[in-house]
mmCIF file of N, CA and C in Angstrom:
data_model
loop_
_atom_site.group_PDB
_atom_site.id
_atom_site.type_symbol
_atom_site.label_atom_id
_atom_site.label_comp_id
_atom_site.label_asym_id
_atom_site.label_seq_id
_atom_site.Cartn_x
_atom_site.Cartn_y
_atom_site.Cartn_z
ATOM 1 N N UNK S 493 57.519 1.199 -17.133
ATOM 2 C CA UNK S 493 56.595 2.176 -16.664
ATOM 3 C C UNK S 493 55.270 2.089 -17.353
ATOM 4 N N UNK S 494 55.327 1.786 -18.738
ATOM 5 C CA UNK S 494 54.059 1.758 -19.459
ATOM 6 C C UNK S 494 53.148 0.648 -18.956
ATOM 7 N N UNK S 495 53.768 -0.533 -18.631
ATOM 8 C CA UNK S 495 52.971 -1.643 -18.115
ATOM 9 C C UNK S 495 52.347 -1.306 -16.782
ATOM 10 N N UNK S 496 53.114 -0.614 -15.963
ATOM 11 C CA UNK S 496 52.606 -0.206 -14.656
ATOM 12 C C UNK S 496 51.462 0.783 -14.818
ATOM 13 N N UNK S 497 51.644 1.693 -15.786
ATOM 14 C CA UNK S 497 50.604 2.682 -16.050
ATOM 15 C C UNK S 497 49.347 1.999 -16.572
ATOM 16 N N UNK S 498 49.535 0.997 -17.459
ATOM 17 C CA UNK S 498 48.384 0.275 -17.999
ATOM 18 C C UNK S 498 47.667 -0.475 -16.890
ATOM 19 N N UNK S 499 48.433 -1.056 -15.975
ATOM 20 C CA UNK S 499 47.826 -1.766 -14.853
ATOM 21 C C UNK S 499 47.028 -0.794 -13.995
ATOM 22 N N UNK S 500 47.586 0.411 -13.819
ATOM 23 C CA UNK S 500 46.865 1.426 -13.048
ATOM 24 C C UNK S 500 45.568 1.805 -13.733
ATOM 25 N N UNK S 501 45.607 1.934 -15.052
ATOM 26 C CA UNK S 501 44.391 2.275 -15.794
ATOM 27 C C UNK S 501 43.365 1.150 -15.730
ATOM 28 N N UNK S 502 43.837 -0.102 -15.881
ATOM 29 C CA UNK S 502 42.878 -1.208 -15.853
ATOM 30 C C UNK S 502 42.269 -1.349 -14.463
ATOM 31 N N UNK S 503 43.068 -1.062 -13.432
ATOM 32 C CA UNK S 503 42.545 -1.117 -12.068
ATOM 33 C C UNK S 503 41.441 -0.083 -11.874
ATOM 34 N N UNK S 504 41.689 1.128 -12.390
ATOM 35 C CA UNK S 504 40.659 2.161 -12.252
ATOM 36 C C UNK S 504 39.443 1.820 -13.105
ATOM 37 N N UNK S 505 39.681 1.149 -14.242
ATOM 38 C CA UNK S 505 38.546 0.718 -15.073
ATOM 39 C C UNK S 505 37.724 -0.340 -14.353
ATOM 40 N N UNK S 506 38.422 -1.253 -13.674
ATOM 41 C CA UNK S 506 37.719 -2.289 -12.914
ATOM 42 C C UNK S 506 36.892 -1.642 -11.814
ATOM 43 N N UNK S 507 37.501 -0.677 -11.108
ATOM 44 C CA UNK S 507 36.769 0.019 -10.048
ATOM 45 C C UNK S 507 35.580 0.770 -10.622
ATOM 46 N N UNK S 508 35.800 1.414 -11.765
ATOM 47 C CA UNK S 508 34.715 2.148 -12.407
ATOM 48 C C UNK S 508 33.619 1.190 -12.860
ATOM 49 N N UNK S 509 34.023 0.045 -13.423
ATOM 50 C CA UNK S 509 33.051 -0.963 -13.843
ATOM 51 C C UNK S 509 32.286 -1.529 -12.661
ATOM 52 N N UNK S 510 32.993 -1.757 -11.546
ATOM 53 C CA UNK S 510 32.338 -2.268 -10.343
ATOM 54 C C UNK S 510 31.349 -1.249 -9.799
ATOM 55 N N UNK S 511 31.712 0.020 -9.842
ATOM 56 C CA UNK S 511 30.808 1.072 -9.370
ATOM 57 C C UNK S 511 29.563 1.139 -10.244
ATOM 58 N N UNK S 512 29.768 1.017 -11.568
ATOM 59 C CA UNK S 512 28.614 1.038 -12.479
ATOM 60 C C UNK S 512 27.724 -0.172 -12.240
ATOM 61 N N UNK S 513 28.356 -1.340 -12.039
ATOM 62 C CA UNK S 513 27.594 -2.557 -11.785
ATOM 63 C C UNK S 513 26.809 -2.429 -10.487
ATOM 64 N N UNK S 514 27.454 -1.878 -9.464
ATOM 65 C CA UNK S 514 26.783 -1.666 -8.185
ATOM 66 C C UNK S 514 25.608 -0.707 -8.338
ATOM 67 N N UNK S 515 25.795 0.323 -9.142
ATOM 68 C CA UNK S 515 24.712 1.283 -9.383
ATOM 69 C C UNK S 515 23.558 0.608 -10.114
ATOM 70 N N UNK S 516 23.876 -0.284 -11.064
ATOM 71 C CA UNK S 516 22.820 -1.009 -11.789
ATOM 72 C C UNK S 516 22.043 -1.927 -10.847
ATOM 73 N N UNK S 517 22.792 -2.620 -9.983
ATOM 74 C CA UNK S 517 22.144 -3.517 -9.019
ATOM 75 C C UNK S 517 21.231 -2.713 -8.098
ATOM 76 N N UNK S 518 21.707 -1.575 -7.630
ATOM 77 C CA UNK S 518 20.900 -0.722 -6.752
ATOM 78 C C UNK S 518 19.657 -0.220 -7.487
ATOM 79 N N UNK S 519 19.806 0.185 -8.734
ATOM 80 C CA UNK S 519 18.659 0.659 -9.521
ATOM 81 C C UNK S 519 17.646 -0.465 -9.719
ATOM 82 N N UNK S 520 18.134 -1.685 -9.946
ATOM 83 C CA UNK S 520 17.241 -2.832 -10.107
ATOM 84 C C UNK S 520 16.480 -3.100 -8.814
ATOM 85 N N UNK S 521 17.168 -3.013 -7.679
ATOM 86 C CA UNK S 521 16.500 -3.207 -6.386
ATOM 87 C C UNK S 521 15.401 -2.176 -6.181
ATOM 88 N N UNK S 522 15.683 -0.932 -6.517
ATOM 89 C CA UNK S 522 14.682 0.125 -6.374
ATOM 90 C C UNK S 522 13.485 -0.167 -7.262
ATOM 91 N N UNK S 523 13.727 -0.591 -8.507
ATOM 92 C CA UNK S 523 12.624 -0.919 -9.415
ATOM 93 C C UNK S 523 11.796 -2.073 -8.869
ATOM 94 N N UNK S 524 12.456 -3.087 -8.318
ATOM 95 C CA UNK S 524 11.728 -4.222 -7.762
ATOM 96 C C UNK S 524 10.859 -3.779 -6.595
ATOM 97 N N UNK S 525 11.368 -2.891 -5.767
ATOM 98 C CA UNK S 525 10.580 -2.383 -4.651
ATOM 99 C C UNK S 525 9.380 -1.595 -5.148
ATOM 100 N N UNK S 526 9.577 -0.791 -6.173
ATOM 101 C CA UNK S 526 8.493 0.026 -6.692
ATOM 102 C C UNK S 526 7.395 -0.815 -7.322
ATOM 103 N N UNK S 527 7.739 -1.925 -7.926
ATOM 104 C CA UNK S 527 6.749 -2.750 -8.602
ATOM 105 C C UNK S 527 5.993 -3.674 -7.656
ATOM 106 N N UNK S 528 6.327 -3.700 -6.402
ATOM 107 C CA UNK S 528 5.636 -4.579 -5.468
ATOM 108 C C UNK S 528 4.277 -4.027 -5.047
ATOM 109 N N UNK S 529 4.028 -2.774 -5.302
ATOM 110 C CA UNK S 529 2.722 -2.204 -5.007
ATOM 111 C C UNK S 529 2.583 -1.732 -3.570
ATOM 112 N N UNK S 530 1.400 -1.237 -3.281
ATOM 113 C CA UNK S 530 1.126 -0.710 -1.952
ATOM 114 C C UNK S 530 0.976 -1.835 -0.942
ATOM 115 N N UNK S 531 1.341 -1.562 0.272
ATOM 116 C CA UNK S 531 1.220 -2.532 1.343
ATOM 117 C C UNK S 531 0.124 -2.125 2.335
ATOM 118 N N UNK S 532 -0.844 -1.356 1.882
ATOM 119 C CA UNK S 532 -1.905 -0.911 2.776
ATOM 120 C C UNK S 532 -3.087 -1.868 2.706
ATOM 121 N N UNK S 533 -3.783 -1.979 3.820
ATOM 122 C CA UNK S 533 -5.011 -2.756 3.903
ATOM 123 C C UNK S 533 -6.079 -1.798 4.408
ATOM 124 N N UNK S 534 -7.208 -1.740 3.709
ATOM 125 C CA UNK S 534 -8.244 -0.775 4.060
ATOM 126 C C UNK S 534 -9.548 -1.501 4.341
ATOM 127 N N UNK S 535 -10.193 -1.117 5.434
ATOM 128 C CA UNK S 535 -11.533 -1.588 5.759
ATOM 129 C C UNK S 535 -12.444 -0.388 5.898
ATOM 130 N N UNK S 536 -13.619 -0.460 5.278
ATOM 131 C CA UNK S 536 -14.542 0.679 5.325
ATOM 132 C C UNK S 536 -15.932 0.216 5.737
ATOM 133 N N UNK S 537 -16.586 1.059 6.531
ATOM 134 C CA UNK S 537 -17.969 0.846 6.909
ATOM 135 C C UNK S 537 -18.687 2.175 6.773
ATOM 136 N N UNK S 538 -19.995 2.152 6.883
ATOM 137 C CA UNK S 538 -20.796 3.352 6.677
ATOM 138 C C UNK S 538 -21.740 3.505 7.860
ATOM 139 N N UNK S 539 -21.810 4.694 8.405
ATOM 140 C CA UNK S 539 -22.728 4.951 9.505
ATOM 141 C C UNK S 539 -22.328 6.180 10.281
ATOM 142 N N UNK S 540 -22.939 6.321 11.446
ATOM 143 C CA UNK S 540 -22.710 7.484 12.307
ATOM 144 C C UNK S 540 -21.574 7.172 13.280
ATOM 145 N N UNK S 541 -20.644 8.100 13.410
ATOM 146 C CA UNK S 541 -19.536 7.956 14.358
ATOM 147 C C UNK S 541 -19.543 9.125 15.330
ATOM 148 N N UNK S 542 -18.853 8.942 16.437
ATOM 149 C CA UNK S 542 -18.679 10.022 17.404
ATOM 150 C C UNK S 542 -17.273 10.576 17.227
ATOM 151 N N UNK S 543 -17.163 11.882 17.125
ATOM 152 C CA UNK S 543 -15.857 12.529 16.955
ATOM 153 C C UNK S 543 -15.556 13.349 18.197
ATOM 154 N N UNK S 544 -14.411 13.081 18.811
ATOM 155 C CA UNK S 544 -13.963 13.813 19.996
ATOM 156 C C UNK S 544 -12.614 14.443 19.705
ATOM 157 N N UNK S 545 -12.344 15.556 20.363
ATOM 158 C CA UNK S 545 -11.029 16.193 20.265
ATOM 159 C C UNK S 545 -10.181 15.696 21.430
ATOM 160 N N UNK S 546 -9.021 15.146 21.123
ATOM 161 C CA UNK S 546 -8.096 14.692 22.165
ATOM 162 C C UNK S 546 -7.540 15.911 22.880
ATOM 163 N N UNK S 547 -7.600 15.925 24.196
ATOM 164 C CA UNK S 547 -7.188 17.091 24.972
ATOM 165 C C UNK S 547 -5.723 17.456 24.821
ATOM 166 N N UNK S 548 -4.842 16.478 24.799
ATOM 167 C CA UNK S 548 -3.405 16.763 24.763
ATOM 168 C C UNK S 548 -2.897 17.058 23.355
ATOM 169 N N UNK S 549 -3.412 16.346 22.366
ATOM 170 C CA UNK S 549 -2.870 16.490 21.009
ATOM 171 C C UNK S 549 -3.734 17.361 20.106
ATOM 172 N N UNK S 550 -4.967 17.626 20.504
ATOM 173 C CA UNK S 550 -5.938 18.398 19.715
ATOM 174 C C UNK S 550 -6.274 17.706 18.391
ATOM 175 N N UNK S 551 -6.042 16.410 18.324
ATOM 176 C CA UNK S 551 -6.421 15.642 17.135
ATOM 177 C C UNK S 551 -7.841 15.124 17.296
ATOM 178 N N UNK S 552 -8.507 14.922 16.165
ATOM 179 C CA UNK S 552 -9.855 14.371 16.194
ATOM 180 C C UNK S 552 -9.759 12.853 16.303
ATOM 181 N N UNK S 553 -10.513 12.287 17.238
ATOM 182 C CA UNK S 553 -10.573 10.836 17.414
ATOM 183 C C UNK S 553 -11.985 10.389 17.061
ATOM 184 N N UNK S 554 -12.098 9.429 16.161
ATOM 185 C CA UNK S 554 -13.397 8.896 15.769
ATOM 186 C C UNK S 554 -13.638 7.607 16.531
ATOM 187 N N UNK S 555 -14.854 7.468 17.078
ATOM 188 C CA UNK S 555 -15.188 6.301 17.896
ATOM 189 C C UNK S 555 -16.563 5.775 17.525
ATOM 190 N N UNK S 556 -16.818 4.560 17.941
ATOM 191 C CA UNK S 556 -18.140 3.978 17.770
ATOM 192 C C UNK S 556 -18.109 2.640 17.066
ATOM 193 N N UNK S 557 -19.302 2.047 16.932
ATOM 194 C CA UNK S 557 -19.429 0.723 16.314
ATOM 195 C C UNK S 557 -18.925 0.717 14.875
ATOM 196 N N UNK S 558 -19.189 1.797 14.156
ATOM 197 C CA UNK S 558 -18.757 1.867 12.753
ATOM 198 C C UNK S 558 -17.234 1.795 12.657
ATOM 199 N N UNK S 559 -16.546 2.499 13.526
ATOM 200 C CA UNK S 559 -15.077 2.485 13.507
ATOM 201 C C UNK S 559 -14.549 1.101 13.866
ATOM 202 N N UNK S 560 -15.179 0.451 14.846
ATOM 203 C CA UNK S 560 -14.754 -0.894 15.231
ATOM 204 C C UNK S 560 -14.974 -1.886 14.094
ATOM 205 N N UNK S 561 -16.137 -1.789 13.430
ATOM 206 C CA UNK S 561 -16.401 -2.681 12.292
ATOM 207 C C UNK S 561 -15.396 -2.441 11.172
ATOM 208 N N UNK S 562 -15.101 -1.182 10.887
ATOM 209 C CA UNK S 562 -14.138 -0.860 9.826
ATOM 210 C C UNK S 562 -12.765 -1.450 10.145
ATOM 211 N N UNK S 563 -12.375 -1.399 11.406
ATOM 212 C CA UNK S 563 -11.084 -1.973 11.805
ATOM 213 C C UNK S 563 -11.083 -3.488 11.621
ATOM 214 N N UNK S 564 -12.181 -4.146 12.004
ATOM 215 C CA UNK S 564 -12.266 -5.604 11.824
ATOM 216 C C UNK S 564 -12.294 -5.976 10.348
ATOM 217 N N UNK S 565 -13.010 -5.199 9.552
ATOM 218 C CA UNK S 565 -13.062 -5.457 8.108
ATOM 219 C C UNK S 565 -11.671 -5.291 7.497
ATOM 220 N N UNK S 566 -10.948 -4.256 7.918
ATOM 221 C CA UNK S 566 -9.585 -4.046 7.433
ATOM 222 C C UNK S 566 -8.656 -5.175 7.830
ATOM 223 N N UNK S 567 -8.957 -5.831 8.948
ATOM 224 C CA UNK S 567 -8.144 -6.948 9.409
ATOM 225 C C UNK S 567 -8.195 -8.154 8.489
ATOM 226 N N UNK S 568 -9.289 -8.325 7.736
ATOM 227 C CA UNK S 568 -9.388 -9.467 6.821
ATOM 228 C C UNK S 568 -8.862 -9.141 5.431
ATOM 229 N N UNK S 569 -8.594 -7.876 5.172
ATOM 230 C CA UNK S 569 -8.070 -7.474 3.856
ATOM 231 C C UNK S 569 -6.629 -7.942 3.705
ATOM 232 N N UNK S 570 -6.239 -8.183 2.471
ATOM 233 C CA UNK S 570 -4.847 -8.500 2.157
ATOM 234 C C UNK S 570 -4.164 -7.223 1.687
ATOM 235 N N UNK S 571 -2.846 -7.239 1.627
ATOM 236 C CA UNK S 571 -2.103 -6.058 1.180
ATOM 237 C C UNK S 571 -2.613 -5.577 -0.166
ATOM 238 N N UNK S 572 -2.885 -4.286 -0.246
ATOM 239 C CA UNK S 572 -3.360 -3.691 -1.481
ATOM 240 C C UNK S 572 -4.857 -3.794 -1.691
ATOM 241 N N UNK S 573 -5.581 -4.380 -0.727
ATOM 242 C CA UNK S 573 -7.026 -4.553 -0.880
ATOM 243 C C UNK S 573 -7.800 -3.487 -0.123
ATOM 244 N N UNK S 574 -8.953 -3.141 -0.666
ATOM 245 C CA UNK S 574 -9.934 -2.313 0.023
ATOM 246 C C UNK S 574 -11.171 -3.179 0.174
ATOM 247 N N UNK S 575 -11.543 -3.482 1.418
ATOM 248 C CA UNK S 575 -12.708 -4.311 1.700
ATOM 249 C C UNK S 575 -13.739 -3.425 2.387
ATOM 250 N N UNK S 576 -14.982 -3.492 1.917
ATOM 251 C CA UNK S 576 -16.031 -2.633 2.470
ATOM 252 C C UNK S 576 -17.187 -3.481 2.980
ATOM 253 N N UNK S 577 -17.914 -2.927 3.939
ATOM 254 C CA UNK S 577 -19.113 -3.591 4.448
ATOM 255 C C UNK S 577 -20.223 -3.471 3.419
ATOM 256 N N UNK S 578 -21.278 -4.253 3.614
ATOM 257 C CA UNK S 578 -22.411 -4.167 2.689
ATOM 258 C C UNK S 578 -23.062 -2.792 2.772
ATOM 259 N N UNK S 579 -23.068 -2.177 3.964
ATOM 260 C CA UNK S 579 -23.643 -0.831 4.101
ATOM 261 C C UNK S 579 -22.841 0.186 3.294
ATOM 262 N N UNK S 580 -21.529 0.093 3.352
ATOM 263 C CA UNK S 580 -20.685 1.015 2.580
ATOM 264 C C UNK S 580 -20.840 0.754 1.085
ATOM 265 N N UNK S 581 -20.943 -0.523 0.705
ATOM 266 C CA UNK S 581 -21.114 -0.883 -0.703
ATOM 267 C C UNK S 581 -22.417 -0.310 -1.240
ATOM 268 N N UNK S 582 -23.510 -0.509 -0.505
ATOM 269 C CA UNK S 582 -24.812 0.003 -0.933
ATOM 270 C C UNK S 582 -24.803 1.526 -1.002
ATOM 271 N N UNK S 583 -24.142 2.167 -0.043
ATOM 272 C CA UNK S 583 -24.056 3.624 -0.050
ATOM 273 C C UNK S 583 -23.282 4.156 -1.237
ATOM 274 N N UNK S 584 -22.285 3.405 -1.677
ATOM 275 C CA UNK S 584 -21.455 3.855 -2.800
ATOM 276 C C UNK S 584 -22.105 3.581 -4.148
ATOM 277 N N UNK S 585 -22.991 2.612 -4.209
ATOM 278 C CA UNK S 585 -23.602 2.241 -5.493
ATOM 279 C C UNK S 585 -24.312 3.408 -6.162
ATOM 280 N N UNK S 586 -24.932 4.263 -5.376
ATOM 281 C CA UNK S 586 -25.637 5.400 -5.950
ATOM 282 C C UNK S 586 -24.712 6.459 -6.512
ATOM 283 N N UNK S 587 -23.462 6.474 -6.063
ATOM 284 C CA UNK S 587 -22.518 7.508 -6.481
ATOM 285 C C UNK S 587 -21.555 7.066 -7.569
ATOM 286 N N UNK S 588 -21.494 5.788 -7.859
ATOM 287 C CA UNK S 588 -20.485 5.265 -8.774
ATOM 288 C C UNK S 588 -21.167 4.730 -10.028
ATOM 289 N N UNK S 589 -20.534 4.937 -11.151
ATOM 290 C CA UNK S 589 -21.022 4.413 -12.422
ATOM 291 C C UNK S 589 -21.046 2.885 -12.352
ATOM 292 N N UNK S 590 -22.174 2.277 -12.638
ATOM 293 C CA UNK S 590 -22.301 0.825 -12.505
ATOM 294 C C UNK S 590 -21.347 0.066 -13.428
ATOM 295 N N UNK S 591 -20.974 0.634 -14.561
ATOM 296 C CA UNK S 591 -20.032 -0.032 -15.468
ATOM 297 C C UNK S 591 -18.662 -0.181 -14.822
ATOM 298 N N UNK S 592 -18.276 0.767 -13.978
ATOM 299 C CA UNK S 592 -16.961 0.689 -13.340
ATOM 300 C C UNK S 592 -16.943 -0.333 -12.215
ATOM 301 N N UNK S 593 -18.102 -0.820 -11.801
ATOM 302 C CA UNK S 593 -18.163 -1.810 -10.731
ATOM 303 C C UNK S 593 -18.084 -3.242 -11.245
ATOM 304 N N UNK S 594 -18.014 -3.426 -12.547
ATOM 305 C CA UNK S 594 -18.042 -4.780 -13.104
ATOM 306 C C UNK S 594 -16.889 -5.638 -12.608
ATOM 307 N N UNK S 595 -15.750 -5.050 -12.300
ATOM 308 C CA UNK S 595 -14.592 -5.822 -11.846
ATOM 309 C C UNK S 595 -14.579 -5.999 -10.333
ATOM 310 N N UNK S 596 -15.505 -5.368 -9.652
ATOM 311 C CA UNK S 596 -15.522 -5.426 -8.194
ATOM 312 C C UNK S 596 -16.618 -6.359 -7.713
ATOM 313 N N UNK S 597 -16.439 -6.874 -6.529
ATOM 314 C CA UNK S 597 -17.498 -7.690 -5.944
ATOM 315 C C UNK S 597 -17.578 -7.409 -4.459
ATOM 316 N N UNK S 598 -18.756 -7.516 -3.925
ATOM 317 C CA UNK S 598 -18.959 -7.302 -2.491
ATOM 318 C C UNK S 598 -18.779 -8.628 -1.766
ATOM 319 N N UNK S 599 -18.153 -8.580 -0.612
ATOM 320 C CA UNK S 599 -18.001 -9.773 0.213
ATOM 321 C C UNK S 599 -19.123 -9.789 1.243
ATOM 322 N N UNK S 600 -19.736 -10.922 1.410
ATOM 323 C CA UNK S 600 -20.777 -11.029 2.421
ATOM 324 C C UNK S 600 -20.127 -11.254 3.773
ATOM 325 N N UNK S 601 -20.893 -11.078 4.810
ATOM 326 C CA UNK S 601 -20.368 -11.295 6.160
ATOM 327 C C UNK S 601 -19.912 -12.741 6.328
ATOM 328 N N UNK S 602 -20.623 -13.686 5.728
ATOM 329 C CA UNK S 602 -20.236 -15.100 5.832
ATOM 330 C C UNK S 602 -18.889 -15.347 5.171
ATOM 331 N N UNK S 603 -18.650 -14.729 4.040
ATOM 332 C CA UNK S 603 -17.374 -14.877 3.340
ATOM 333 C C UNK S 603 -16.246 -14.313 4.179
ATOM 334 N N UNK S 604 -16.499 -13.199 4.856
ATOM 335 C CA UNK S 604 -15.449 -12.540 5.623
ATOM 336 C C UNK S 604 -15.111 -13.296 6.897
ATOM 337 N N UNK S 605 -16.023 -14.110 7.419
ATOM 338 C CA UNK S 605 -15.752 -14.843 8.655
ATOM 339 C C UNK S 605 -14.786 -16.000 8.430
ATOM 340 N N UNK S 606 -14.625 -16.447 7.195
ATOM 341 C CA UNK S 606 -13.746 -17.591 6.906
ATOM 342 C C UNK S 606 -12.322 -17.294 7.185
#
């Protein structure tokens, strides 16, 4: 009986160990997902837009050349990047501390066409 009981205990220990191992693997997967960063791509432009209220949803819809340019600019961004037009860059320069811009660079239209 004692051997059978010991086998029962070791079996439950194995199951418990497997559950702990599975929990560790799951925790590692979650950490790996968290460290991959944001998957957003942002394109920004500066200018005048037209804002309309959608009749069915009552949501505001923004339209115009600025919105189209922002969408195209966002299309060239990579995951985690914020890409801005020269107009948006120039507009932001007056509001941002120049020392904080040392790590940033503006992309020219020629660079973005590549």
